[in-house]
Amino acid sequence: TTTIDKSFITPTNAFSSSFLPSRQPIIPTQHHHTSTSSTTTLHMGLQIKIRIVGRKNGGEKWLDQSYSTYETRLKPTNLEVTTHWHKNDDDLLKNIQADTSKNHKVILLDPLGKMCTSEVFSDNMYDWLEVGGSRLTFCIGGAEGLPKELRDGTKKSDLLSLSSLTFTHQFARILLMEQIYRASEIRRGSGYHK
């Protein structure tokens, strides 16, 4: 029987293994059984948050259905994507600051950001996840865009534009989700991206 020193492998000092294709940290989860022993299972997961100001769908079911399509497609992957809705810019700023304080990588979707191909987005997304310790936050502003304080305090390289067209924040979320899924398929080498 092999014994693992559980004090070494913790979420605070999780390590990255370069031999893993997506370079994700290894974080253990303890499972307790009815016997006196316990086992440790290593879970590898990449977490992406979409932080967005505004209402969830404005009463339009197709928005949720579209998002759910990509959420379902991502289930077999090691990517977990969650959306966090914020009532106003102050709430968004507070939560972005919390993510930043935990060293999560934060990318702002903004018309002034750089546009890129899906292949470049895929490479960038996995690089951002590595920089952020397997945690990445995308931020979508509300009807008025991103708060000035947030945009002004961000490096130009951390601004991303999905298009030169204007979209509602709910629709931008669906486009982003599709690109996250596409990025995972590009990394996997599937036929989804042609």
Backbone as a chain_set.jsonl record, in Angstrom:
{"seq": "TTTIDKSFITPTNAFSSSFLPSRQPIIPTQHHHTSTSSTTTLHMGLQIKIRIVGRKNGGEKWLDQSYSTYETRLKPTNLEVTTHWHKNDDDLLKNIQADTSKNHKVILLDPLGKMCTSEVFSDNMYDWLEVGGSRLTFCIGGAEGLPKELRDGTKKSDLLSLSSLTFTHQFARILLMEQIYRASEIRRGSGYHK", "coords": {"N": [[0.844, -1.174, 0.0], [0.573, 2.184, -0.85], [1.429, 5.198, 0.699], [0.283, 8.505, 0.858], [1.568, 11.635, 1.587], [-0.575, 13.732, 2.812], [-0.462, 16.325, 3.716], [1.232, 17.665, 2.074], [0.011, 17.924, -0.461], [-2.166, 20.163, -1.047], [-4.92, 22.497, -1.536], [-3.759, 25.043, -1.285], [-1.091, 24.753, -1.882], [-1.029, 23.438, -4.288], [0.346, 21.738, -7.051], [1.654, 22.169, -10.369], [1.688, 20.027, -13.106], [3.824, 19.517, -15.669], [3.627, 17.494, -17.502], [0.982, 17.043, -17.968], [-1.538, 17.612, -20.373], [-3.162, 19.961, -20.23], [-2.029, 21.336, -18.189], [-2.9, 21.532, -15.402], [-3.596, 22.127, -11.892], [-3.192, 19.745, -9.253], [-5.532, 18.698, -7.063], [-6.496, 17.373, -4.02], [-9.27, 15.378, -2.847], [-10.831, 14.277, 0.02], [-12.335, 11.205, 0.821], [-14.492, 9.738, 3.02], [-15.128, 6.625, 4.431], [-17.237, 3.949, 5.71], [-15.556, 2.389, 7.184], [-12.595, 2.655, 9.256], [-10.632, 3.808, 7.754], [-9.501, 6.245, 5.308], [-9.626, 7.556, 1.969], [-7.756, 9.243, -0.578], [-8.596, 11.081, -3.34], [-7.402, 12.336, -6.328], [-8.344, 15.254, -7.923], [-8.55, 16.955, -10.978], [-9.118, 20.07, -12.131], [-10.292, 22.854, -13.99], [-11.314, 26.072, -13.398], [-13.606, 28.416, -14.514], [-14.952, 31.576, -14.263], [-17.694, 33.553, -15.179], [-18.317, 36.775, -14.862], [-20.894, 39.062, -14.659], [-22.775, 42.007, -15.275], [-26.118, 42.765, -14.702], [-29.458, 41.58, -15.635], [-30.399, 38.118, -15.636], [-31.733, 36.819, -17.951], [-33.726, 38.383, -18.962], [-36.262, 37.393, -19.406], [-36.197, 35.843, -21.694], [-36.208, 32.717, -22.853], [-34.657, 31.348, -24.738], [-32.082, 32.292, -24.469], [-31.08, 31.118, -22.109], [-31.33, 28.434, -22.905], [-29.528, 28.31, -25.046], [-27.076, 28.847, -23.757], [-27.051, 26.674, -21.993], [-26.696, 24.55, -23.753], [-23.936, 24.615, -24.42], [-22.882, 24.393, -21.881], [-23.658, 21.799, -21.21], [-22.212, 20.39, -23.153], [-19.651, 20.842, -22.221], [-19.443, 19.294, -19.952], [-18.1, 16.681, -19.999], [-15.463, 17.505, -20.047], [-12.549, 18.917, -18.38], [-13.209, 21.413, -17.586], [-14.891, 23.755, -15.656], [-17.481, 25.921, -15.79], [-18.938, 28.775, -14.493], [-21.534, 31.168, -14.002], [-21.783, 34.353, -12.65], [-24.022, 36.64, -11.595], [-24.372, 40.133, -11.293], [-25.788, 42.838, -9.524], [-25.092, 45.512, -9.848], [-22.461, 47.874, -10.801], [-20.791, 48.357, -8.58], [-21.026, 46.024, -7.028], [-19.959, 44.206, -8.853], [-17.295, 45.208, -9.081], [-16.36, 44.788, -6.44], [-16.364, 41.971, -6.301], [-14.625, 41.299, -8.401], [-12.269, 42.374, -7.39], [-11.973, 40.645, -5.222], [-11.477, 38.223, -6.58], [-9.063, 38.898, -7.846], [-7.44, 39.291, -5.617], [-7.082, 36.695, -4.851], [-5.353, 35.816, -6.687], [-6.455, 35.016, -9.121], [-6.682, 34.953, -12.633], [-7.884, 37.71, -14.442], [-9.894, 38.664, -17.08], [-11.127, 41.193, -19.107], [-14.001, 41.749, -21.022], [-14.252, 43.887, -23.623], [-14.907, 46.55, -25.918], [-12.585, 47.934, -26.609], [-10.631, 46.102, -26.402], [-8.33, 43.553, -27.57], [-8.918, 41.764, -30.55], [-9.037, 38.32, -31.512], [-8.174, 35.215, -33.148], [-9.944, 32.054, -32.965], [-8.16, 29.999, -32.446], [-5.981, 31.339, -31.286], [-7.311, 32.408, -29.081], [-7.866, 30.01, -27.727], [-5.245, 29.102, -27.029], [-4.49, 31.326, -25.45], [-6.466, 31.213, -23.419], [-5.844, 28.822, -22.011], [-3.274, 29.494, -21.191], [-3.873, 31.702, -19.551], [-5.345, 30.384, -17.586], [-3.32, 28.849, -16.463], [-1.612, 30.837, -15.429], [-3.349, 31.935, -13.555], [-3.542, 29.989, -11.584], [-5.219, 27.839, -12.285], [-7.621, 29.123, -12.262], [-9.831, 31.351, -13.699], [-11.279, 34.422, -14.585], [-13.756, 35.893, -16.484], [-15.006, 39.021, -17.411], [-17.959, 40.733, -18.007], [-19.469, 43.684, -18.897], [-22.413, 45.671, -18.091], [-25.271, 47.224, -19.636], [-24.155, 49.745, -19.972], [-21.544, 49.168, -20.378], [-18.243, 48.301, -19.119], [-17.266, 49.238, -15.772], [-15.611, 52.358, -15.396], [-13.48, 52.588, -13.565], [-12.592, 49.971, -13.382], [-11.822, 49.294, -16.025], [-9.859, 51.274, -16.502], [-7.904, 50.556, -14.676], [-6.745, 48.29, -15.684], [-4.436, 46.259, -17.473], [-3.734, 46.651, -20.934], [-3.363, 44.26, -22.289], [-5.036, 42.563, -20.965], [-7.544, 43.014, -21.836], [-10.195, 41.984, -23.85], [-11.783, 41.655, -26.962], [-14.725, 40.449, -28.375], [-15.806, 41.015, -30.801], [-16.207, 43.609, -33.301], [-18.731, 44.381, -33.43], [-21.749, 45.301, -31.639], [-23.177, 43.732, -28.821], [-25.832, 42.458, -26.722], [-25.366, 42.085, -23.172], [-26.174, 39.578, -22.294], [-26.143, 38.07, -24.646], [-23.458, 38.281, -25.35], [-22.363, 36.706, -23.363], [-23.188, 34.145, -24.183], [-21.797, 33.916, -26.622], [-19.175, 34.003, -25.621], [-19.2, 31.667, -24.05], [-19.487, 29.718, -26.046], [-17.026, 30.04, -27.333], [-15.302, 29.291, -25.277], [-15.955, 26.586, -25.087], [-15.225, 25.842, -27.702], [-12.484, 26.385, -27.564], [-11.673, 24.386, -25.79], [-12.155, 22.167, -27.368], [-10.409, 22.626, -29.5], [-8.005, 22.372, -28.129], [-8.222, 19.694, -27.457], [-8.154, 18.565, -29.947], [-10.269, 17.787, -31.545], [-12.804, 17.352, -34.145], [-14.523, 19.495, -34.075], [-13.766, 22.202, -34.372], [-13.143, 23.714, -37.329]], "CA": [[0.0, 0.0, 0.0], [1.331, 3.437, -0.921], [0.89, 6.258, 1.543], [0.517, 9.848, 0.342], [1.615, 12.677, 2.603], [-1.672, 14.629, 2.446], [-0.159, 17.71, 4.079], [1.962, 18.265, 0.959], [-0.89, 18.21, -1.574], [-3.333, 20.905, -0.565], [-5.29, 23.541, -2.481], [-2.909, 26.218, -1.199], [0.208, 24.526, -2.5], [-1.203, 22.506, -5.394], [1.412, 21.936, -8.019], [1.304, 22.001, -11.776], [2.481, 18.986, -13.731], [4.016, 19.883, -17.06], [3.296, 16.382, -18.381], [-0.449, 17.062, -18.24], [-1.743, 18.464, -21.528], [-3.751, 21.266, -19.938], [-1.242, 21.915, -17.107], [-3.787, 21.919, -14.317], [-3.113, 21.699, -10.585], [-3.782, 18.526, -8.706], [-6.114, 19.04, -5.762], [-7.111, 16.161, -3.487], [-10.536, 15.383, -2.119], [-10.872, 13.109, 0.895], [-13.602, 10.487, 0.909], [-14.536, 8.922, 4.232], [-15.957, 5.432, 4.291], [-17.732, 3.444, 6.985], [-14.446, 1.831, 7.95], [-11.788, 3.683, 9.907], [-9.659, 4.388, 6.82], [-10.002, 7.207, 4.323], [-8.835, 7.557, 0.749], [-7.602, 10.533, -1.216], [-8.743, 11.048, -4.782], [-6.899, 13.571, -6.906], [-9.217, 15.827, -8.944], [-7.925, 18.017, -11.739], [-10.18, 20.858, -12.724], [-10.056, 24.237, -14.334], [-12.534, 26.811, -13.094], [-13.797, 29.687, -15.194], [-16.122, 32.343, -13.834], [-18.129, 34.672, -16.004], [-18.957, 37.784, -14.014], [-21.678, 39.879, -15.58], [-23.708, 42.945, -14.655], [-27.42, 42.796, -15.367], [-30.411, 40.501, -15.38], [-29.994, 36.85, -16.23], [-32.165, 36.594, -19.335], [-34.76, 39.314, -19.382], [-37.475, 36.667, -19.78], [-36.033, 35.138, -22.961], [-35.757, 31.357, -22.555], [-33.663, 30.885, -25.704], [-30.757, 32.642, -23.972], [-30.691, 30.031, -21.196], [-31.196, 27.193, -23.67], [-28.274, 28.385, -25.803], [-25.985, 28.709, -22.8], [-27.097, 25.294, -21.479], [-26.146, 23.661, -24.779], [-22.475, 24.553, -24.258], [-22.638, 23.904, -20.525], [-23.781, 20.342, -21.315], [-21.082, 19.892, -23.946], [-18.422, 20.955, -21.432], [-19.456, 18.38, -18.792], [-17.052, 15.65, -20.006], [-14.126, 18.096, -19.994], [-12.098, 19.303, -17.04], [-13.549, 22.825, -17.419], [-16.129, 24.087, -14.962], [-17.804, 27.328, -16.05], [-20.081, 29.274, -13.73], [-21.861, 32.576, -14.229], [-22.141, 35.106, -11.453], [-24.738, 37.846, -11.988], [-24.198, 41.224, -10.334], [-26.85, 43.846, -9.625], [-24.572, 46.817, -10.259], [-21.008, 47.951, -10.987], [-20.109, 48.254, -7.288], [-20.979, 44.6, -6.683], [-18.991, 43.607, -9.78], [-15.952, 45.635, -8.671], [-16.018, 44.109, -5.182], [-16.076, 40.565, -6.587], [-13.404, 41.24, -9.22], [-11.163, 42.592, -6.448], [-11.808, 39.396, -4.461], [-10.806, 37.261, -7.471], [-7.689, 39.359, -8.034], [-6.704, 39.055, -4.368], [-6.787, 35.256, -4.802], [-4.465, 35.594, -7.834], [-7.144, 34.529, -10.312], [-6.491, 35.801, -13.804], [-9.123, 38.396, -14.797], [-9.923, 39.196, -18.446], [-12.304, 42.034, -19.311], [-14.521, 41.845, -22.384], [-14.408, 45.314, -23.855], [-14.692, 46.892, -27.332], [-11.22, 48.419, -26.802], [-9.716, 44.979, -26.277], [-7.765, 42.956, -28.779], [-9.634, 40.629, -31.143], [-8.125, 37.244, -31.873], [-8.796, 34.032, -33.744], [-10.309, 31.035, -31.974], [-6.947, 29.255, -32.07], [-5.235, 32.184, -30.349], [-8.106, 32.434, -27.856], [-7.651, 28.735, -27.032], [-3.915, 29.158, -26.401], [-4.527, 32.332, -24.384], [-7.298, 30.762, -22.311], [-5.105, 27.86, -21.195], [-2.189, 30.243, -20.548], [-4.481, 32.481, -18.466], [-5.667, 29.437, -16.512], [-2.072, 28.474, -15.793], [-1.179, 32.009, -14.664], [-4.29, 32.141, -12.455], [-3.659, 28.82, -10.714], [-6.398, 27.089, -12.762], [-8.806, 29.95, -12.034], [-9.909, 32.434, -14.675], [-12.525, 35.177, -14.534], [-14.091, 36.799, -17.578], [-15.909, 40.047, -16.905], [-18.797, 41.362, -19.026], [-20.176, 44.826, -18.341], [-23.836, 45.775, -18.37], [-25.692, 48.032, -20.781], [-23.243, 50.89, -20.091], [-20.171, 48.683, -20.488], [-17.508, 48.054, -17.881], [-17.006, 50.429, -14.965], [-14.394, 53.079, -15.783], [-12.406, 52.246, -12.618], [-12.098, 48.634, -13.71], [-11.135, 49.356, -17.316], [-8.664, 52.116, -16.382], [-6.903, 49.884, -13.853], [-6.414, 46.995, -16.289], [-3.463, 46.27, -18.573], [-4.33, 46.508, -22.269], [-3.301, 42.842, -22.675], [-6.098, 41.844, -20.27], [-8.814, 43.395, -22.461], [-10.5, 41.119, -24.989], [-12.985, 42.0, -27.712], [-15.271, 39.319, -29.14], [-16.188, 41.491, -32.128], [-16.401, 45.062, -33.359], [-20.175, 44.579, -33.335], [-22.271, 45.467, -30.279], [-24.101, 42.677, -28.404], [-26.326, 42.565, -25.355], [-24.477, 41.354, -22.263], [-26.602, 38.173, -22.254], [-25.683, 37.413, -25.869], [-21.995, 38.2, -25.25], [-22.102, 35.54, -22.499], [-23.346, 32.931, -25.005], [-20.649, 33.884, -27.541], [-18.005, 33.635, -24.831], [-19.326, 30.246, -23.676], [-19.183, 28.908, -27.233], [-15.586, 30.113, -27.558], [-14.669, 28.459, -24.244], [-16.124, 25.199, -25.533], [-14.398, 25.675, -28.903], [-11.09, 26.345, -27.104], [-11.427, 23.051, -25.227], [-12.124, 21.216, -28.481], [-9.147, 22.871, -30.206], [-6.956, 21.764, -27.301], [-8.425, 18.242, -27.536], [-7.871, 18.115, -31.305], [-11.464, 17.175, -32.14], [-13.214, 17.922, -35.428], [-15.5, 20.573, -33.887], [-13.239, 23.433, -34.956], [-12.617, 23.444, -38.687]], "C": [[0.893, 1.242, 0.0], [0.646, 4.489, -0.074], [1.257, 7.603, 0.938], [0.529, 10.811, 1.515], [0.614, 13.753, 2.205], [-1.392, 16.079, 2.807], [0.573, 18.418, 2.952], [1.039, 18.695, -0.166], [-2.148, 18.862, -1.023], [-3.695, 21.955, -1.595], [-4.377, 24.759, -2.433], [-1.529, 25.998, -1.786], [0.114, 23.473, -3.6], [-0.148, 22.803, -6.441], [0.902, 21.666, -9.425], [2.228, 20.951, -12.352], [2.604, 19.274, -15.205], [3.691, 18.732, -18.009], [1.806, 16.288, -18.672], [-0.715, 18.023, -19.384], [-2.314, 19.83, -21.215], [-3.107, 21.918, -18.713], [-2.098, 22.404, -15.951], [-3.258, 21.43, -12.976], [-3.828, 20.432, -10.136], [-4.239, 18.847, -7.296], [-6.827, 17.808, -5.222], [-8.476, 16.415, -2.855], [-10.543, 14.131, -1.264], [-12.263, 12.526, 0.916], [-13.545, 9.6, 2.142], [-15.519, 7.778, 4.028], [-16.407, 4.971, 5.673], [-16.62, 2.812, 7.82], [-13.631, 2.977, 8.554], [-10.79, 4.331, 8.957], [-10.325, 5.417, 5.921], [-9.092, 7.154, 3.106], [-8.774, 8.976, 0.208], [-7.691, 10.337, -2.716], [-8.252, 12.377, -5.326], [-7.822, 14.018, -8.032], [-8.464, 16.938, -9.652], [-9.037, 18.793, -12.414], [-9.771, 22.29, -12.938], [-11.359, 24.985, -14.127], [-12.529, 28.169, -13.779], [-15.069, 30.317, -14.664], [-16.423, 33.373, -14.913], [-18.866, 35.605, -15.063], [-19.621, 38.79, -14.941], [-22.643, 40.773, -14.804], [-25.02, 42.895, -15.435], [-28.307, 41.643, -14.966], [-30.02, 39.263, -16.169], [-30.452, 36.689, -17.676], [-33.264, 37.527, -19.803], [-36.023, 38.618, -19.87], [-37.375, 35.893, -21.082], [-35.401, 33.766, -22.708], [-34.653, 30.886, -23.493], [-32.247, 31.224, -25.256], [-30.229, 31.556, -23.032], [-30.475, 28.727, -21.936], [-29.885, 27.17, -24.451], [-27.069, 28.179, -24.891], [-25.895, 27.258, -22.305], [-26.536, 24.288, -22.47], [-24.64, 23.502, -24.587], [-22.078, 24.085, -22.866], [-22.672, 22.373, -20.517], [-22.596, 19.743, -22.072], [-19.772, 19.921, -23.167], [-18.341, 19.945, -20.288], [-18.362, 17.308, -18.844], [-15.632, 16.207, -19.908], [-13.744, 18.397, -18.554], [-12.347, 20.781, -16.777], [-14.888, 22.98, -16.705], [-16.373, 25.581, -15.148], [-19.041, 27.692, -15.247], [-20.29, 30.745, -14.062], [-22.314, 33.188, -12.922], [-22.735, 36.434, -11.908], [-24.607, 38.883, -10.891], [-25.231, 42.308, -10.599], [-26.345, 45.17, -10.176], [-23.045, 46.763, -10.353], [-20.243, 47.812, -9.669], [-19.965, 46.803, -6.847], [-19.97, 43.871, -7.57], [-17.567, 43.945, -9.347], [-15.484, 44.902, -7.417], [-15.617, 42.656, -5.449], [-14.856, 40.379, -7.486], [-12.182, 41.453, -8.329], [-10.905, 41.343, -5.611], [-11.097, 38.349, -5.309], [-9.336, 37.62, -7.641], [-6.853, 39.094, -6.785], [-6.343, 37.581, -4.186], [-5.889, 34.832, -5.963], [-5.135, 34.921, -9.022], [-6.833, 35.485, -11.454], [-7.843, 36.396, -14.184], [-8.964, 39.005, -16.189], [-11.232, 39.954, -18.626], [-12.715, 41.999, -20.775], [-14.9, 43.299, -22.626], [-14.158, 45.612, -25.33], [-13.282, 47.403, -27.621], [-10.186, 47.301, -26.722], [-9.262, 44.454, -27.624], [-8.667, 41.82, -29.248], [-8.602, 39.569, -31.52], [-8.9, 36.11, -32.538], [-9.158, 33.05, -32.643], [-9.099, 30.228, -31.533], [-6.126, 30.046, -31.05], [-5.985, 32.277, -29.022], [-7.883, 31.157, -27.052], [-6.299, 28.732, -26.317], [-3.91, 30.137, -25.228], [-5.305, 31.835, -23.176], [-6.544, 29.783, -21.411], [-3.893, 28.509, -20.527], [-2.726, 31.042, -19.361], [-4.834, 31.571, -17.291], [-4.415, 29.032, -15.751], [-1.579, 29.622, -14.906], [-2.053, 32.192, -13.421], [-4.459, 30.947, -11.537], [-4.911, 28.014, -11.008], [-7.702, 27.827, -12.511], [-8.753, 31.151, -12.967], [-11.269, 33.095, -14.559], [-12.639, 36.036, -15.78], [-15.136, 37.766, -17.044], [-16.631, 40.715, -18.072], [-19.575, 42.488, -18.354], [-21.65, 44.788, -18.71], [-24.096, 46.653, -19.583], [-24.761, 49.227, -21.022], [-21.789, 50.466, -20.254], [-19.549, 48.454, -19.127], [-17.342, 49.349, -17.091], [-15.654, 51.044, -15.339], [-13.217, 52.701, -14.874], [-11.781, 50.898, -12.951], [-11.286, 48.669, -14.997], [-9.835, 50.138, -17.206], [-7.555, 51.443, -15.588], [-6.42, 48.569, -14.428], [-5.401, 47.169, -17.413], [-4.195, 46.034, -19.891], [-4.358, 45.03, -22.696], [-4.39, 42.013, -21.995], [-7.491, 42.282, -20.718], [-9.009, 42.547, -23.704], [-11.784, 41.605, -25.645], [-13.441, 40.78, -28.49], [-15.574, 39.717, -30.581], [-16.219, 43.01, -32.108], [-17.89, 45.405, -33.376], [-20.573, 44.751, -31.87], [-23.294, 44.374, -30.002], [-24.675, 43.016, -27.034], [-25.385, 41.764, -24.46], [-24.869, 39.882, -22.178], [-26.093, 37.411, -23.487], [-24.16, 37.277, -25.88], [-21.591, 36.993, -24.4], [-22.2, 34.24, -23.295], [-22.178, 32.805, -25.983], [-19.382, 33.458, -26.811], [-18.04, 32.157, -24.471], [-19.013, 29.34, -24.859], [-17.68, 28.906, -27.499], [-14.807, 29.321, -26.509], [-14.772, 26.991, -24.639], [-15.228, 24.923, -26.741], [-12.92, 25.566, -28.517], [-10.742, 24.97, -26.54], [-11.336, 22.005, -26.331], [-10.868, 21.4, -29.34], [-8.015, 22.207, -29.443], [-7.016, 20.238, -27.386], [-8.093, 17.702, -28.917], [-9.059, 17.45, -31.984], [-11.78, 17.842, -33.481], [-14.194, 19.07, -35.291], [-15.027, 21.864, -34.564], [-12.61, 23.119, -36.304], [-12.127, 24.711, -39.324]], "O": [[1.852, 1.328, 0.766], [-0.574, 4.647, -0.127], [2.405, 7.823, 0.55], [-0.384, 10.808, 2.34], [0.912, 14.594, 1.357], [-2.026, 16.979, 2.257], [0.544, 19.646, 2.876], [1.265, 19.742, -0.773], [-3.077, 18.18, -0.588], [-2.872, 22.284, -2.45], [-4.229, 25.448, -3.442], [-0.859, 26.962, -2.155], [1.054, 22.71, -3.821], [0.205, 23.956, -6.687], [-0.13, 21.027, -9.63], [3.434, 20.985, -12.107], [1.605, 19.279, -15.924], [3.496, 18.962, -19.203], [1.404, 15.521, -19.547], [-0.187, 19.134, -19.388], [-1.967, 20.794, -21.898], [-3.589, 22.949, -18.243], [-2.02, 23.571, -15.568], [-2.546, 20.427, -12.922], [-4.925, 20.112, -10.595], [-3.437, 19.221, -6.44], [-7.685, 17.25, -5.907], [-8.781, 17.516, -2.398], [-10.288, 13.037, -1.766], [-13.253, 13.251, 1.015], [-12.627, 8.791, 2.28], [-16.617, 7.972, 3.506], [-16.0, 5.539, 6.687], [-16.743, 2.715, 9.041], [-13.969, 4.146, 8.365], [-10.157, 5.321, 9.325], [-11.548, 5.455, 5.79], [-7.931, 6.756, 3.202], [-9.635, 9.805, 0.503], [-6.96, 9.533, -3.294], [-8.648, 13.433, -4.833], [-8.063, 13.27, -8.98], [-7.816, 17.765, -9.01], [-9.813, 18.23, -13.186], [-9.002, 22.861, -12.164], [-12.401, 24.568, -14.634], [-11.592, 28.956, -13.647], [-16.124, 29.685, -14.619], [-15.517, 33.982, -15.482], [-19.92, 35.258, -14.53], [-19.005, 39.302, -15.876], [-23.245, 40.355, -13.814], [-25.031, 42.971, -16.664], [-27.974, 40.842, -14.093], [-29.395, 39.349, -17.226], [-29.621, 36.444, -18.55], [-33.684, 37.447, -20.957], [-36.776, 39.186, -20.661], [-38.373, 35.336, -21.538], [-34.216, 33.665, -22.392], [-33.796, 30.103, -23.085], [-31.304, 30.523, -25.62], [-29.08, 31.128, -23.145], [-29.539, 27.988, -21.632], [-29.21, 26.142, -24.514], [-26.153, 27.425, -25.219], [-24.807, 26.69, -22.209], [-25.96, 23.277, -22.066], [-24.126, 22.383, -24.59], [-21.039, 23.445, -22.7], [-21.824, 21.729, -19.898], [-22.05, 18.714, -21.674], [-18.879, 19.114, -23.425], [-17.27, 19.76, -19.711], [-17.74, 17.043, -17.815], [-14.689, 15.443, -19.705], [-14.521, 18.161, -17.628], [-11.767, 21.351, -15.852], [-15.892, 22.397, -17.114], [-15.569, 26.407, -14.715], [-20.062, 27.008, -15.311], [-19.342, 31.47, -14.364], [-23.12, 32.615, -12.189], [-22.053, 37.252, -12.526], [-24.714, 38.565, -9.706], [-25.512, 42.652, -11.747], [-27.068, 45.873, -10.883], [-22.421, 45.752, -10.031], [-19.167, 47.216, -9.64], [-18.913, 46.399, -6.352], [-19.216, 43.022, -7.094], [-16.723, 43.054, -9.258], [-14.342, 44.45, -7.346], [-14.639, 42.168, -4.883], [-14.13, 39.396, -7.341], [-11.167, 40.778, -8.5], [-9.755, 41.016, -5.32], [-10.207, 37.656, -4.815], [-8.467, 36.75, -7.587], [-5.687, 38.713, -6.887], [-5.409, 37.254, -3.454], [-5.687, 33.64, -6.198], [-4.454, 34.315, -9.85], [-6.734, 36.695, -11.249], [-8.841, 35.677, -14.246], [-8.026, 39.759, -16.447], [-12.309, 39.433, -18.337], [-11.887, 42.194, -21.665], [-15.748, 43.864, -21.936], [-13.286, 44.993, -25.939], [-12.823, 47.318, -28.76], [-8.998, 47.532, -26.95], [-9.756, 44.865, -28.674], [-9.126, 41.01, -28.442], [-7.447, 39.881, -31.809], [-10.129, 36.065, -32.488], [-8.717, 33.205, -31.504], [-9.016, 29.817, -30.376], [-5.637, 29.486, -30.069], [-5.369, 32.231, -27.957], [-7.727, 31.211, -25.832], [-6.221, 28.397, -25.135], [-3.398, 29.829, -24.152], [-4.868, 32.009, -22.039], [-6.597, 29.9, -20.187], [-3.519, 28.123, -19.419], [-2.115, 31.061, -18.293], [-4.642, 31.944, -16.133], [-4.447, 28.888, -14.529], [-1.177, 29.399, -13.764], [-1.554, 32.562, -12.358], [-5.428, 30.891, -10.78], [-5.589, 27.556, -10.088], [-8.774, 27.222, -12.544], [-7.757, 31.873, -13.017], [-12.29, 32.417, -14.447], [-11.737, 36.811, -16.098], [-16.041, 37.371, -16.31], [-15.997, 41.202, -19.009], [-20.261, 42.266, -17.356], [-22.079, 43.979, -19.533], [-23.235, 46.801, -20.451], [-24.603, 49.667, -22.161], [-20.895, 51.312, -20.267], [-20.241, 48.417, -18.109], [-17.283, 50.432, -17.674], [-14.679, 50.329, -15.568], [-12.096, 52.516, -15.348], [-10.571, 50.717, -12.813], [-10.181, 48.129, -15.049], [-8.814, 49.72, -17.752], [-6.379, 51.733, -15.809], [-5.751, 47.803, -13.734], [-5.493, 48.106, -18.206], [-5.173, 45.289, -19.936], [-5.282, 44.605, -23.389], [-4.644, 40.879, -22.402], [-8.49, 41.966, -20.072], [-8.095, 42.408, -24.518], [-12.756, 41.927, -24.962], [-12.646, 40.145, -29.184], [-15.597, 38.871, -31.475], [-16.252, 43.628, -31.044], [-18.264, 46.577, -33.341], [-19.817, 44.387, -30.969], [-24.169, 44.11, -30.826], [-24.073, 43.775, -26.275], [-24.686, 40.869, -24.935], [-24.004, 39.022, -22.008], [-25.669, 36.26, -23.386], [-23.628, 36.277, -26.362], [-20.591, 36.336, -24.688], [-21.388, 33.335, -23.105], [-21.629, 31.718, -26.158], [-18.607, 32.648, -27.32], [-17.025, 31.468, -24.575], [-18.351, 28.314, -24.702], [-17.121, 27.869, -27.856], [-13.765, 28.743, -26.818], [-13.799, 26.243, -24.539], [-14.553, 23.895, -26.798], [-12.19, 24.75, -29.078], [-9.653, 24.45, -26.781], [-10.541, 21.069, -26.245], [-10.326, 20.421, -29.853], [-7.161, 21.552, -30.04], [-5.982, 19.571, -27.387], [-7.784, 16.519, -29.061], [-8.882, 16.641, -32.896], [-11.1, 18.782, -33.893], [-14.665, 19.584, -36.306], [-15.803, 22.534, -35.247], [-11.656, 22.347, -36.393], [-11.651, 24.688, -40.459]]}, "num_chains": 1, "name": "protein.A"}
